[in-house]
XYZ file of C-alpha atoms in Angstrom:
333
model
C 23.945 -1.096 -15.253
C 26.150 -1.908 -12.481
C 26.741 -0.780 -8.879
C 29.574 -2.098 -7.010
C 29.663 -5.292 -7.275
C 26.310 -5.818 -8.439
C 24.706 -5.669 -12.141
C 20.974 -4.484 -12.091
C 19.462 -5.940 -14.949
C 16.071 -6.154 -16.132
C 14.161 -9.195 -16.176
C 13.511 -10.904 -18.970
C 13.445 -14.367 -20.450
C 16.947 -15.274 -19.802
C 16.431 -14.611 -16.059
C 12.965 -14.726 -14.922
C 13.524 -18.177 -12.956
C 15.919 -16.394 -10.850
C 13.263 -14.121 -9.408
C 11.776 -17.345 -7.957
C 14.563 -18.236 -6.484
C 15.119 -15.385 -5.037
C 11.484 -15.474 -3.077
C 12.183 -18.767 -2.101
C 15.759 -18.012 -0.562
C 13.704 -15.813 1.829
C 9.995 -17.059 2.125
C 10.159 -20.355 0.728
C 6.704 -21.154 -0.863
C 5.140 -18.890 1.119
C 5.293 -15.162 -0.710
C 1.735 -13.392 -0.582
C 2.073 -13.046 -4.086
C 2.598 -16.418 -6.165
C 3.062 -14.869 -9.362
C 6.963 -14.256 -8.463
C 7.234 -18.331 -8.905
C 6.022 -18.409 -11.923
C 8.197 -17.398 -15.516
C 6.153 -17.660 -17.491
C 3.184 -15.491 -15.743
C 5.806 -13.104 -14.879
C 7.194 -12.537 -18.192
C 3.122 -12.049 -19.763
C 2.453 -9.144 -17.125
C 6.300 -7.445 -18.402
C 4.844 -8.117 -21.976
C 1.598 -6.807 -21.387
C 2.923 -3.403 -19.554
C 1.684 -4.334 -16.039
C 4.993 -4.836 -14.424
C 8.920 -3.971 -14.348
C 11.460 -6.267 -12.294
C 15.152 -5.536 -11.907
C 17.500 -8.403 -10.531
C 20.611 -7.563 -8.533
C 22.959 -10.396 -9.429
C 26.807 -10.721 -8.101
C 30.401 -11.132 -9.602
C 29.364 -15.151 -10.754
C 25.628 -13.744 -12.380
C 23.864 -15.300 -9.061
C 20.996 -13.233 -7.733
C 21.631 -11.333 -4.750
C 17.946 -9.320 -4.665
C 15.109 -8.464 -6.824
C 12.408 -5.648 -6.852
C 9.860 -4.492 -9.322
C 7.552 -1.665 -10.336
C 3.699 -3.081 -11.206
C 0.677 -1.451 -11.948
C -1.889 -2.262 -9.179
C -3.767 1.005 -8.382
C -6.868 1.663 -10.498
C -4.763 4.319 -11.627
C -2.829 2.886 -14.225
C -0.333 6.044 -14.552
C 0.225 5.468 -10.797
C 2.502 2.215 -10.262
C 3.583 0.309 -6.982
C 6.853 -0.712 -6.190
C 6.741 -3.778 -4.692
C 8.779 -7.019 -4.310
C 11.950 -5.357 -2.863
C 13.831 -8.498 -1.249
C 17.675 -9.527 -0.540
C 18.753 -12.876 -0.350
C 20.436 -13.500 2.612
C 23.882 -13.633 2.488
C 23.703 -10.147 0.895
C 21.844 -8.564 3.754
C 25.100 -6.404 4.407
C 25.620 -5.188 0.962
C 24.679 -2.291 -0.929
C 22.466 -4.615 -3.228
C 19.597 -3.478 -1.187
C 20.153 0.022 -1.312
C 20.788 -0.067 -5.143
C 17.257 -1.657 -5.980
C 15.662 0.601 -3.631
C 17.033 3.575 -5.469
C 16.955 2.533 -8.828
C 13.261 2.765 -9.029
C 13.807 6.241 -7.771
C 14.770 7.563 -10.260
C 11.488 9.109 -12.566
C 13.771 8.310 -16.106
C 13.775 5.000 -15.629
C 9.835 4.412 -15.077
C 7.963 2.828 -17.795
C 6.213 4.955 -20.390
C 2.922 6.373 -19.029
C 3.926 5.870 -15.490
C 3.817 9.680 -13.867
C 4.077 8.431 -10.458
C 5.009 5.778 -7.977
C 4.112 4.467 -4.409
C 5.688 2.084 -2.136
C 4.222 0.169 1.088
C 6.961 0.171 3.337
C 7.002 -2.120 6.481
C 6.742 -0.494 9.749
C 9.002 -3.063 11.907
C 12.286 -1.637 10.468
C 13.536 1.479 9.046
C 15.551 0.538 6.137
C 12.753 1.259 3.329
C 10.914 3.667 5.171
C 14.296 5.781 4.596
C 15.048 4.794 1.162
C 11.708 5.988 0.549
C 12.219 9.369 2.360
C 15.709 9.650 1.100
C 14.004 9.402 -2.571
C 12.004 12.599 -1.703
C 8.676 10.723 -1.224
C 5.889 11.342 1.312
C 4.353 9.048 3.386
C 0.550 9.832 3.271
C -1.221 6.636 4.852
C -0.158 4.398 7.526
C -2.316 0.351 6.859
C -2.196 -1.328 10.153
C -1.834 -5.389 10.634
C -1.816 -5.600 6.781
C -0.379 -8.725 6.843
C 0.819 -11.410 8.257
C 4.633 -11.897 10.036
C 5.145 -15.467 9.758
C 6.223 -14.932 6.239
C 9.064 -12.432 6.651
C 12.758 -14.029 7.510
C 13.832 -11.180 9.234
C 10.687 -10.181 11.735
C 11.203 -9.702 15.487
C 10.352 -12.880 17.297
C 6.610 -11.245 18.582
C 5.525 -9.647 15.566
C 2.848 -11.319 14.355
C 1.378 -8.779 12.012
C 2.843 -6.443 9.991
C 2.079 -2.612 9.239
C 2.612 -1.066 6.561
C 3.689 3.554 5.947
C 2.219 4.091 2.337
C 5.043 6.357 0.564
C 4.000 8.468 -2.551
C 6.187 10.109 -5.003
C 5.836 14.107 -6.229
C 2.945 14.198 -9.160
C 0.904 16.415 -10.757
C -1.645 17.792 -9.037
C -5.364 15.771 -9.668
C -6.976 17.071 -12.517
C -10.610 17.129 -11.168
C -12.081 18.812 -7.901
C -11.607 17.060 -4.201
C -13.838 16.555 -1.718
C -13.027 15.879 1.868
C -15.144 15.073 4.815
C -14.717 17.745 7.737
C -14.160 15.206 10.344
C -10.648 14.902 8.579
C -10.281 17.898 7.236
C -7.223 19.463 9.434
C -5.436 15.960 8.899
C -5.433 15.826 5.396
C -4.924 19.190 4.731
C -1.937 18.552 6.953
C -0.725 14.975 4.521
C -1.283 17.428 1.243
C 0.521 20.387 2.802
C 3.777 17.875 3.110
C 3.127 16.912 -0.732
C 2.804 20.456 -2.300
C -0.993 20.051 -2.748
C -3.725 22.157 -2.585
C -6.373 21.733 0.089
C -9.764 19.938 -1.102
C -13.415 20.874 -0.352
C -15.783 20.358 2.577
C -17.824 17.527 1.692
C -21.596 18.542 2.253
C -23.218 16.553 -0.071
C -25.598 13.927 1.070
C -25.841 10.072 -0.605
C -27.235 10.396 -4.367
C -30.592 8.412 -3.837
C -30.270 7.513 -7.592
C -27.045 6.586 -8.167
C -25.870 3.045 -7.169
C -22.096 2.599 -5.616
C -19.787 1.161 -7.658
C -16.527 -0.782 -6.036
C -14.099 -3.503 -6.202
C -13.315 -5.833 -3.577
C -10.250 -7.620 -3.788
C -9.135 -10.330 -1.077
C -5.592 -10.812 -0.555
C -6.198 -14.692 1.665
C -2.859 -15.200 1.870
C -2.402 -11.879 3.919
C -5.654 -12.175 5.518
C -6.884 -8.998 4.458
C -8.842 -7.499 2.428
C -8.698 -4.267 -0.361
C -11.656 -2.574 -1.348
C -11.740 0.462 -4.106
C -14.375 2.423 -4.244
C -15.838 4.288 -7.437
C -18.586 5.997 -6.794
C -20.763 5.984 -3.294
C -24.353 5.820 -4.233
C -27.781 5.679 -2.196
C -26.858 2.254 -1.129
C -23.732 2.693 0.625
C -25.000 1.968 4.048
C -26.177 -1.632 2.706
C -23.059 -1.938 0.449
C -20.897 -1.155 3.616
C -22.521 -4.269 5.299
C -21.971 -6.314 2.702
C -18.278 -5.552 2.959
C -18.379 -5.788 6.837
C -20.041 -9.599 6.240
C -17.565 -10.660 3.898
C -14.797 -9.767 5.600
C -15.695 -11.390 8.469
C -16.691 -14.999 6.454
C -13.165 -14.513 5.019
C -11.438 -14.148 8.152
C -9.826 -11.467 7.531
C -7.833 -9.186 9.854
C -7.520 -5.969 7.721
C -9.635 -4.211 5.501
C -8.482 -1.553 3.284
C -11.035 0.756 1.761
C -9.976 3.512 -0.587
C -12.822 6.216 -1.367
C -12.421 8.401 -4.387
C -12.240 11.657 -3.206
C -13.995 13.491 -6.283
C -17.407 11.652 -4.427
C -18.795 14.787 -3.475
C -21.029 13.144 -0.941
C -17.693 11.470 0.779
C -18.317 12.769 3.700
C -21.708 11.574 4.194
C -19.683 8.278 3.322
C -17.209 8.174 5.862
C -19.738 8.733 8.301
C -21.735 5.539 7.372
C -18.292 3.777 7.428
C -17.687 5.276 10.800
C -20.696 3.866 12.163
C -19.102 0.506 11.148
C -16.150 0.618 12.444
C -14.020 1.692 10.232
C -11.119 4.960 10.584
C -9.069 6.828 8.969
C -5.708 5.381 7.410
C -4.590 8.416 5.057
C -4.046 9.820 1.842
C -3.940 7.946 -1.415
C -3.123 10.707 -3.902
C -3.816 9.886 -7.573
C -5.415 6.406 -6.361
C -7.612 7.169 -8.790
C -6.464 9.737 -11.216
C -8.094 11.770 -8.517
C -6.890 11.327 -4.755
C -8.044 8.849 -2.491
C -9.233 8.481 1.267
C -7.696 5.554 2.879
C -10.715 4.307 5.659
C -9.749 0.879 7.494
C -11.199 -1.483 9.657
C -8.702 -4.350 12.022
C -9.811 -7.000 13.508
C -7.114 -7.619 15.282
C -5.194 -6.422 18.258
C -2.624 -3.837 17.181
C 0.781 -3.974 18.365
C 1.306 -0.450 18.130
C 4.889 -0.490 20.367
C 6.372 -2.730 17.804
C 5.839 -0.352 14.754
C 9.029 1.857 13.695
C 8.130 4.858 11.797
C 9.915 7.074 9.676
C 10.017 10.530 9.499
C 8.803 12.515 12.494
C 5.800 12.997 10.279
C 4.671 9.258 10.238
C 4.817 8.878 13.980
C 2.231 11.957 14.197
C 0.018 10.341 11.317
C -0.022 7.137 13.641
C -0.684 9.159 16.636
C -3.960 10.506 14.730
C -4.927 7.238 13.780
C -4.695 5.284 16.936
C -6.938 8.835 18.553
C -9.530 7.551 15.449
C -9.906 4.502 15.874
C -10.217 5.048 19.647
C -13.185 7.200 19.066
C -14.488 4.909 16.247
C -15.071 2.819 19.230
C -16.720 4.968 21.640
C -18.944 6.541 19.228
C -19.968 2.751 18.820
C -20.541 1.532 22.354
């Protein structure tokens, strides 16, 4: 495949050790992720079905940019593009724009793969419109996800990066929604924008015999946290300090919770997380098969004039979630 002056090819054992020099042309040793240094761990996950990468590579077969599609949501249908760098030098080329849009495309996903998301940094435009452009919605906004020191190209006073989550059109979930009615007008609001129809009020209190079921995975690197969550049981409020304790003996400055929204008791849930300190970040849909409800918590002070949001309809999910976490705060004392 070619596009200009570029070849996108896929990567596979003839190329894999340029992806790691592509990471290291831009962050050195220093890429959240260390699996892009690695051939030989990158070429089991392609083998295995986990992940997709596409090299950009010039006239003279060097590599000018990489990007990749990998499965990372519990969802396994649902993939994540991810990875998307340029090696400078090529920063004013179209090899940017011709990864970004490859992936795109729905006939060139991998079999199985009926949808795709993308977190695109909020202290530039440039994928935040790529994503837009490719007819995605943005349905969750992650603040201070990670942090700034290792992007090349970050304004001198960033120090942690934000993050617009973009989702492409699926099917609609297969199984009933549930939504707590604190949130109800906003994410009837981020489904309206997809095509999707509204959940229900979540009335439902905490099943006394049912214990919660979730994943935490820490991302130390980032200093952050991710937490997916299965099932909310009669011991959420303990499992919700738990999470609140670790976080803070890992340091870290961002957690991201995602609740599965077919938990009718969710918003019994959110109100327990509430209490915590934790607000709303948005709309996962097809996190996990059914949607999810993206609930954060930052420890951190949020530089909220140095995030650049794309479209109009960003900006207003922002605006919601600063007035949340605001009130997160009051309610708290």
């Amino acid at each position: 495949m070619a596009d200009g002056r570029f070849r996108l090819v896929p990567v596979g054992p003839d190329n894999v050790a340029l992806v790691g020099e592509v990471f290291r042309a831009v962050y050195g040793e220093g890429y959240v992720d260390p699996v892009v240094y690695r051939p030989e761990s990158l070429l089991k996950k392609i083998a295995q079905g986990q992940l997709a990468g596409l090299l950009a590579l010039d006239p003279a077969g060097r590599p000018a940019g990489y990007v990749a599609l990998g499965s990372t949501a519990p969802n396994h249908s649902l993939w994540e593009e991810k990875g998307l760098i340029v090696v400078p030098g090529y920063s004013k080329t179209d090899a940017g724009t011709a990864l970004a849009c490859h992936f795109g495309d729905r006939a060139v996903w991998p079999a199985g793969v009926d949808g795709v998301f993308a977190s695109a940094v909020c202290h530039h435009y440039f994928s935040q419109v790529i994503c837009a452009k490719a007819g995605w919605v943005v349905s969750a906004v992650q603040l201070d996800l990670f942090d700034a020191a290792i992007l090349s190209d970050r304004p001198e006073d960033v120090d942690r990066i934000s993050c617009s989550l973009f989702f492409s059109p699926m099917p609609p979930a297969a199984v009933p929604c549930y939504w707590p009615a604190a949130y109800f007008d906003v994410m009837a609001a981020l489904a309206e924008e997809r095509n999707d129809p509204p959940g229900a009020i979540s009335a439902a209190q905490l099943p006394v015999t049912v214990t919660t079921d979730l994943e935490v995975i820490p991302l130390p690197t980032s200093d952050s946290m991710k937490v997916n969550v299965f099932r909310v049981g009669g011991d959420w409020a303990a499992a919700v300090e738990r999470l609140v304790a670790e976080a803070r003996r890992r340091r870290a400055l961002s957690v991201q919770l995602f609740i599965d929204t077919a938990c009718p008791s969710i918003g019994e849930a959110v109100r327990v997380l509430r209490a915590r300190g934790f607000f709303f970040g948005g709309l996962a849909p097809r996190w996990f098969g059914s949607d999810g409800l993206l609930m954060q918590q930052v420890f951190a002070n949020t530089r909220y004039d140095l995030i650049r949001l794309y479209p109009d309809t960003a900006a207003k999910l922002l605006a919601f979630i600063r007035a949340d976490r605001l009130a997160v705060g009051q309610e708290r004392g």
